[in-house]
Short mmCIF file of C-alpha atoms in Angstrom, two decimals:
data_model
loop_
_atom_site.label_atom_id
_atom_site.label_comp_id
_atom_site.label_asym_id
_atom_site.label_seq_id
_atom_site.Cartn_x
_atom_site.Cartn_y
_atom_site.Cartn_z
CA MET A 225 -21.33 -0.57 -19.62
CA VAL A 226 -20.96 -1.70 -23.22
CA LEU A 227 -19.32 -5.05 -24.34
CA LEU A 228 -16.99 -5.69 -27.16
CA LYS A 229 -18.66 -3.23 -29.69
CA ASN A 230 -17.08 -0.84 -32.12
CA LEU A 231 -16.34 2.18 -30.05
CA GLN A 232 -14.01 5.16 -30.37
CA PRO A 233 -11.26 5.27 -27.97
CA PRO A 234 -11.34 8.72 -25.85
CA THR A 235 -9.49 11.78 -27.28
CA GLU A 236 -10.08 14.06 -24.44
CA GLY A 237 -9.41 14.05 -20.70
CA VAL A 238 -6.98 10.81 -21.16
CA ARG A 239 -5.10 10.81 -17.84
CA HIS A 240 -3.23 7.47 -18.83
CA GLU A 241 -3.02 5.16 -21.71
CA GLN A 242 -1.21 1.85 -21.51
CA ALA A 243 -0.65 -0.19 -24.63
CA GLU A 244 0.05 -3.92 -24.50
CA THR A 245 -2.52 -4.39 -21.82
CA THR A 246 -4.27 -7.55 -21.70
CA ALA A 247 -7.87 -7.38 -20.31
CA VAL A 248 -9.18 -10.45 -18.37
CA MET A 249 -12.97 -10.32 -17.76
CA ASP A 250 -14.36 -12.81 -15.06
CA GLY A 251 -11.32 -15.08 -15.71
CA GLN A 252 -11.72 -14.74 -19.54
CA ARG A 253 -9.04 -13.45 -21.51
CA LEU A 254 -10.17 -10.94 -23.86
CA GLY A 255 -6.86 -10.29 -25.80
CA CYS A 256 -4.16 -7.73 -25.96
CA GLY A 257 -5.16 -3.93 -26.33
CA THR A 258 -4.77 -0.51 -25.06
CA LEU A 259 -6.27 0.71 -21.86
CA TYR A 260 -7.53 4.25 -21.46
CA VAL A 261 -7.84 6.05 -18.23
CA ALA A 262 -9.98 9.07 -19.09
CA GLU A 263 -11.78 11.51 -17.00
CA THR A 264 -15.13 10.50 -18.40
CA ARG A 265 -14.92 6.53 -18.23
CA LEU A 266 -12.32 3.65 -18.20
CA SER A 267 -12.07 1.88 -21.56
CA TRP A 268 -10.10 -0.76 -23.29
CA PHE A 269 -9.64 -1.46 -27.14
CA ASP A 270 -7.96 -4.55 -28.81
CA SER A 271 -6.19 -3.88 -32.07
CA SER A 272 -9.17 -4.66 -34.22
CA GLY A 273 -11.05 -1.70 -32.45
CA LEU A 274 -13.22 -4.04 -30.32
CA GLY A 275 -13.56 -3.04 -26.75
CA PHE A 276 -15.64 -2.01 -23.80
CA SER A 277 -15.94 1.06 -21.50
CA LEU A 278 -16.74 1.36 -17.78
CA GLU A 279 -18.53 4.16 -16.03
CA TYR A 280 -16.65 5.27 -12.99
CA PRO A 281 -19.84 5.23 -10.67
CA SER A 282 -20.06 1.47 -11.59
CA ILE A 283 -16.64 0.77 -10.08
CA GLY A 284 -16.56 -0.49 -6.67
CA LEU A 285 -12.79 -0.68 -6.11
CA HIS A 286 -9.42 -0.91 -7.99
CA ALA A 287 -6.22 -2.00 -6.84
CA ILE A 288 -2.60 -3.11 -7.82
CA SER A 289 -2.00 -6.70 -7.43
CA ARG A 290 1.50 -7.93 -7.03
CA ASP A 291 0.48 -11.20 -5.36
CA VAL A 292 1.34 -13.84 -7.80
CA SER A 293 0.17 -16.64 -5.53
CA ALA A 294 -3.58 -15.35 -6.03
CA TYR A 295 -3.02 -14.32 -9.62
CA PRO A 296 0.02 -15.27 -11.69
CA GLN A 297 0.66 -11.92 -13.09
CA GLU A 298 0.97 -8.39 -11.59
CA HIS A 299 -1.90 -6.52 -12.77
CA LEU A 300 -4.62 -3.82 -12.09
CA TYR A 301 -7.63 -5.15 -10.44
CA VAL A 302 -11.01 -3.48 -11.00
CA MET A 303 -14.00 -4.49 -9.30
CA VAL A 304 -17.51 -3.44 -11.00
CA ASN A 305 -20.68 -3.27 -9.06
CA GLY A 306 -23.57 -5.53 -10.36
CA LYS A 307 -23.25 -8.01 -12.98
CA LEU A 308 -21.41 -7.25 -16.40
CA ASN A 309 -23.51 -9.43 -18.40
CA SER A 310 -27.29 -9.58 -17.53
CA GLU A 311 -27.29 -13.04 -19.36
CA LYS A 312 -24.70 -14.12 -16.77
CA ALA A 313 -26.87 -13.34 -13.88
CA ALA A 314 -29.32 -16.21 -14.79
CA ASP A 315 -26.43 -18.71 -14.86
CA ASP A 316 -24.81 -17.63 -11.63
CA ASP A 317 -26.42 -19.25 -8.60
CA ASP A 318 -23.65 -19.35 -6.16
CA ASP A 319 -23.56 -15.50 -5.98
CA ASP A 320 -26.09 -13.75 -3.82
CA HIS A 321 -27.56 -10.79 -6.32
CA ASP A 322 -27.07 -8.01 -3.60
CA GLY A 323 -23.35 -8.35 -3.31
CA SER A 324 -22.81 -9.48 -6.93
CA SER A 325 -19.76 -7.94 -8.69
CA ASP A 326 -17.54 -8.74 -11.43
CA GLU A 327 -13.79 -8.59 -11.75
CA ILE A 328 -11.83 -7.15 -14.43
CA ARG A 329 -7.87 -7.50 -14.43
CA PHE A 330 -5.68 -5.35 -16.81
CA VAL A 331 -2.40 -7.00 -17.18
CA PRO A 332 0.20 -4.59 -18.83
CA SER A 333 3.18 -6.06 -20.38
CA ASP A 334 5.32 -2.83 -18.27
CA LYS A 335 4.81 -4.12 -14.77
CA ALA A 336 6.38 -0.66 -13.78
CA ALA A 337 3.34 1.15 -15.27
CA LEU A 338 0.84 -0.30 -12.60
CA GLU A 339 1.42 2.75 -10.31
CA SER A 340 0.58 5.32 -12.93
CA MET A 341 -2.57 3.35 -14.01
CA PHE A 342 -3.58 2.94 -10.43
CA SER A 343 -3.00 6.65 -9.57
CA ALA A 344 -4.83 7.95 -12.80
CA MET A 345 -7.88 5.89 -11.93
CA CYS A 346 -7.83 7.28 -8.31
CA GLU A 347 -8.06 10.76 -9.76
CA CYS A 348 -10.80 9.87 -12.16
CA GLN A 349 -12.76 8.00 -9.73
CA ALA A 350 -12.59 11.23 -7.35
CA LEU A 351 -14.21 13.22 -10.20
CA HIS A 352 -17.32 11.16 -9.95
CA PRO A 353 -18.57 11.25 -6.46
CA ASP A 354 -21.64 9.37 -5.59
CA PRO A 355 -24.70 11.77 -6.11
CA GLU A 356 -27.01 9.37 -3.91
CA ASP A 357 -25.44 10.38 -0.73
CA ASP A 358 -27.19 9.19 2.60
CA ASP A 359 -25.94 12.47 4.02
CA SER A 360 -28.57 15.13 2.66
CA ASP A 361 -26.45 18.07 4.25
CA ASN A 362 -23.93 17.88 1.52
CA ASP A 363 -25.58 20.70 -0.38
CA PHE A 364 -22.96 23.54 0.30
CA GLU A 365 -23.31 26.28 -2.38
CA GLY A 366 -20.24 27.83 -1.50
CA GLU A 367 -21.36 29.41 1.95
CA GLU A 368 -19.32 27.92 4.66
CA TYR A 369 -20.70 26.98 7.82
CA ASP A 370 -19.14 28.68 11.08
CA VAL A 371 -17.39 25.86 12.73
CA GLU A 372 -16.05 28.09 15.55
CA GLU A 373 -19.67 29.02 16.28
CA ALA A 374 -20.62 25.34 16.80
CA GLU A 375 -17.37 24.72 18.98
CA HIS A 376 -18.14 27.68 21.24
CA GLY A 377 -21.50 25.96 22.11
CA HIS A 378 -23.72 27.90 19.89
CA ALA A 379 -24.49 24.93 17.82
CA ASP A 380 -28.21 25.17 17.95
CA ILE A 381 -28.40 28.85 17.18
CA PRO A 382 -28.76 29.77 13.51
CA THR A 383 -26.01 31.72 11.91
CA PHE A 384 -28.16 34.72 10.94
CA TYR A 385 -31.02 36.10 12.92
CA THR A 386 -34.11 38.16 12.29
CA CYS A 387 -33.98 41.61 13.92
CA ASP A 388 -36.00 40.89 16.99
CA GLU A 389 -34.71 37.42 17.98
CA GLY A 390 -31.14 38.58 17.32
CA LEU A 391 -31.15 41.42 19.36
CA SER A 392 -32.45 39.65 22.58
CA ALA A 393 -29.94 37.08 22.14
CA LEU A 394 -26.63 39.34 22.17
CA THR A 395 -24.44 39.32 25.08
CA GLN A 396 -23.24 42.52 26.15
CA GLU A 397 -20.02 41.96 24.12
CA GLY A 398 -22.24 41.13 21.11
CA GLN A 399 -24.25 44.19 21.73
CA ALA A 400 -21.03 46.40 21.79
CA THR A 401 -19.70 44.67 18.55
CA LEU A 402 -23.15 45.12 16.74
CA GLU A 403 -23.12 48.93 17.60
CA ARG A 404 -19.34 49.28 16.47
CA LEU A 405 -19.99 47.47 13.27
CA GLU A 406 -23.29 49.35 12.40
CA GLY A 407 -21.16 52.50 12.79
CA MET A 408 -18.56 51.17 10.49
CA LEU A 409 -21.13 50.17 8.14
CA ALA A 410 -22.82 53.67 8.19
CA GLN A 411 -19.34 55.30 7.64
CA SER A 412 -18.57 53.00 4.96
CA VAL A 413 -21.78 53.56 3.04
CA ALA A 414 -21.18 57.26 3.27
CA GLN A 415 -17.72 56.41 1.82
CA GLN A 416 -19.18 54.24 -0.91
CA TYR A 417 -17.10 51.46 0.26
CA HIS A 418 -18.35 47.94 -0.41
CA MET A 419 -17.64 45.52 2.39
CA ALA A 420 -18.77 42.03 1.74
CA GLY A 421 -18.44 38.98 3.95
CA VAL A 422 -19.17 40.58 7.25
CA ARG A 423 -20.51 38.26 9.80
CA THR A 424 -21.80 40.78 12.54
CA GLU A 425 -22.57 38.15 15.12
CA GLU A 426 -19.00 36.76 15.22
CA THR A 427 -16.87 38.19 18.00
CA LYS A 428 -12.99 37.94 17.24
CA ALA A 429 -10.45 38.95 19.95
CA GLU A 430 -8.67 41.49 17.83
CA PHE A 431 -11.77 43.68 17.52
CA GLU A 432 -12.39 44.04 21.20
CA ASP A 433 -10.32 46.89 22.31
CA GLY A 434 -12.57 49.36 20.40
CA MET A 435 -9.74 50.38 18.08
CA GLU A 436 -10.60 51.71 14.65
CA VAL A 437 -10.04 48.96 12.24
CA ASP A 438 -8.37 49.87 8.86
CA THR A 439 -11.00 48.62 6.44
CA ALA A 440 -8.77 48.18 3.78
CA ALA A 441 -6.50 45.78 5.63
CA MET A 442 -9.44 44.02 6.91
CA GLU A 443 -10.73 43.19 3.14
CA ALA A 444 -7.37 42.01 2.15
CA GLY A 445 -6.69 39.86 5.23
CA GLN A 446 -9.97 38.88 6.87
CA PHE A 447 -11.92 36.79 4.72
CA GLU A 448 -9.65 35.26 2.24
CA ASP A 449 -11.80 32.11 1.68
CA ALA A 450 -15.18 33.81 1.58
CA ASP A 451 -16.77 33.05 -1.61
CA VAL A 452 -17.72 36.70 -2.81
CA GLU A 453 -19.59 35.84 -5.96
CA HIS A 454 -22.45 34.60 -3.86
CA TRP A 455 -23.15 37.53 -1.96
CA LEU B 2 -1.94 14.68 -1.52
CA VAL B 3 -5.47 15.61 -0.68
CA VAL B 4 -7.03 18.07 -3.01
CA ASN B 5 -9.00 20.45 -1.12
CA SER B 6 -11.76 22.43 -2.90
CA ILE B 7 -13.87 24.90 -0.79
CA ARG B 8 -16.55 22.22 -1.33
CA GLU B 9 -14.76 19.39 -0.22
CA ARG B 10 -13.33 21.10 2.96
CA THR B 11 -16.89 22.26 3.89
CA ILE B 12 -18.31 18.60 3.34
CA THR B 13 -15.32 17.31 5.40
CA GLU B 14 -16.01 19.98 8.25
CA ASN B 15 -19.52 19.06 8.54
CA SER B 16 -19.58 15.36 8.38
CA MET B 17 -17.76 12.38 10.27
CA VAL B 18 -15.45 11.85 7.20
CA ILE B 19 -13.22 14.30 9.15
CA LEU B 20 -12.48 11.51 11.52
CA LEU B 21 -11.79 9.17 8.63
CA GLN B 22 -9.14 11.61 7.32
CA GLY B 23 -7.45 11.55 10.73
CA LEU B 24 -6.76 7.88 10.10
CA GLN B 25 -3.93 8.65 7.67
CA GLY B 26 -1.15 6.43 8.27
CA GLU B 27 -3.00 4.06 10.69
CA VAL B 28 -3.82 0.37 9.99
CA THR B 29 -7.38 -0.42 9.94
CA THR B 30 -10.01 -2.50 8.58
CA VAL B 31 -12.74 -1.50 6.02
CA ASP B 32 -15.97 -3.53 5.72
CA LEU B 33 -17.40 -3.26 2.02
CA ARG B 34 -20.92 -3.41 1.37
CA ASN B 35 -20.42 -6.59 -0.73
CA GLU B 36 -19.32 -8.58 2.44
CA SER B 37 -15.71 -8.31 1.57
CA THR B 38 -13.08 -6.64 3.97
CA ALA B 39 -9.80 -4.98 3.47
CA ARG B 40 -7.20 -4.45 5.91
CA GLY B 41 -4.33 -2.04 5.24
CA ARG B 42 -2.63 1.24 6.00
CA VAL B 43 -4.71 4.10 5.19
CA VAL B 44 -3.01 6.60 2.66
CA ASN B 45 -5.83 9.01 1.87
CA VAL B 46 -9.61 9.57 2.85
CA ASP B 47 -11.32 12.44 0.51
CA ALA B 48 -14.53 14.25 1.11
CA PHE B 49 -16.47 11.50 -0.61
CA MET B 50 -15.21 8.61 1.50
CA ASN B 51 -13.23 7.34 -1.28
CA ILE B 52 -10.54 5.45 0.81
CA ARG B 53 -7.09 4.48 -0.35
CA LEU B 54 -5.09 1.91 1.40
CA GLU B 55 -1.65 0.29 0.86
CA ASP B 56 -0.05 -3.05 1.88
CA VAL B 57 -3.50 -4.56 1.90
CA LEU B 58 -4.99 -7.87 2.99
CA TYR B 59 -8.05 -8.14 1.03
CA ARG B 60 -10.67 -10.79 2.07
CA ASP B 61 -13.61 -11.48 -0.54
CA ARG B 62 -17.19 -12.73 0.14
CA ARG B 63 -16.00 -16.33 0.35
CA GLY B 64 -13.21 -15.66 2.58
CA GLN B 65 -10.48 -15.88 -0.02
CA LEU B 66 -7.28 -13.91 0.89
CA THR B 67 -5.22 -11.69 -1.47
CA GLN B 68 -2.66 -9.20 -1.00
CA LEU B 69 -2.73 -5.89 -2.66
CA GLN B 70 -0.05 -3.47 -2.84
CA ASP B 71 -2.60 -0.40 -3.12
CA LEU B 72 -6.26 -0.50 -2.97
CA PHE B 73 -8.76 2.40 -3.68
CA ILE B 74 -12.27 1.75 -2.44
CA THR B 75 -15.14 3.96 -3.81
CA GLY B 76 -16.91 5.57 -0.88
CA ARG B 77 -20.16 4.32 -1.96
CA ASN B 78 -19.31 0.67 -1.46
CA ILE B 79 -18.16 1.24 2.15
CA ARG B 80 -20.28 -0.13 4.93
CA TYR B 81 -17.90 0.26 8.01
CA VAL B 82 -14.52 1.71 8.68
CA HIS B 83 -13.05 0.21 12.00
CA ILE B 84 -11.43 2.99 14.07
CA PRO B 85 -8.31 1.56 15.88
CA ASP B 86 -8.92 1.08 19.60
CA HIS B 87 -5.84 3.16 20.55
CA MET B 88 -7.28 6.26 18.76
CA ASP B 89 -8.69 9.11 20.78
CA ILE B 90 -11.91 10.02 18.60
CA MET B 91 -12.40 13.54 19.80
CA LYS B 92 -8.72 14.48 19.69
CA THR B 93 -8.37 13.20 16.15
CA ILE B 94 -11.51 15.31 15.18
CA GLU B 95 -10.30 18.50 16.82
CA SER B 96 -6.74 18.14 15.23
CA GLN B 97 -8.45 17.68 11.82
CA LEU B 98 -10.57 20.78 12.42
CA ALA B 99 -7.52 22.72 13.49
CA LYS B 100 -5.76 21.82 10.24
CA ILE B 101 -8.55 23.09 8.07
CA HIS B 102 -8.68 26.28 10.12
CA ARG B 103 -5.14 27.03 9.59
CA VAL B 104 -5.64 26.22 5.71
CA ARG B 105 -8.45 28.95 5.84
CA ASN B 106 -6.66 31.35 7.91
CA PHE B 107 -3.27 31.10 6.20
CA GLY B 108 -4.52 33.75 3.75
CA SER B 109 -4.98 36.57 6.15
CA GLU B 110 -0.99 36.84 6.77
CA GLY B 111 -0.62 38.19 3.39
CA GLY B 112 0.54 34.61 1.80
CA GLY B 113 -1.96 31.79 0.92
CA ARG B 114 -3.77 30.84 -2.33
CA LYS B 115 -4.51 33.40 -4.72
CA GLU B 116 -7.74 32.15 -5.76
CA PHE B 117 -9.30 33.49 -2.54
CA ALA B 118 -8.13 37.14 -2.98
CA LYS B 119 -10.90 39.71 -3.24
CA LYS B 120 -11.41 41.20 -6.75
CA THR B 121 -10.86 44.80 -6.52
CA LYS B 122 -13.60 46.68 -8.39
#
């Protein structure tokens, strides 16, 4: 975060711009200026061109405050993680440094604009998810996990088998399905027909009666959400 | 309105965030990592655990109370989300999963989102 330097206001991806907005940083009024809620960063500039910007990952929360008993004017409240000024950290002895955070208030002259300012910030904040996730399983490259399989109690079984382990794990139904689908594949290869997204281990009720499935209908209907590009 | 990209739906389906999404409309308390707490009605929880609350009573680290009309907490800053006692956790997870499946299977009836339509070669 840069404080009060000569920066350019953002020109692209500005979701909301609010003029006549006073910025108050840790209780200190910085003057009147314009708030820019852009997709890349949040920034504020006064009429002389001095201002500051915040990166969304550094923002802990933001809120609309209409509680005039807490603060005399309705405003957009932003809490920043860590200390804004590294010099200040030395002076502040009543804050424990682990939970240290700083407050910025944006007080627009037009109070009705607070909802738009807030919503724009929500949208932009959502564009910057935390890369340091505790959950290391978030690496999904478009291939969706089969939740139905997990629900039917096959959670420990991997989605795809090697030939040997797979054949022995098939139920009778599964074996019948495999044979029928292999037959269909053989047919489709002969017809030079390209079928993507087939999950051979899945048993769906509509295939159990042994009917010939119209492959064109299957393509259009069955796997609407499969990410074909990845196959 | 919850924006559901494929990636977000997949993340949601495979983490406990799906339970938090079932909290929509409930009043609950969120404990933040910086020792403050916020109690309000859940408006939205996204796949990254960003939580939006309304009609909030916010208590900062020092115990000072403030009322906030709307509050957006970044997922990264959340330590705990309290699940209301009256909520059936399994049922909530199951119904949230069912909603995701309805979205996914909607396309198979001929309608649905065009961006998932197969490209013909």
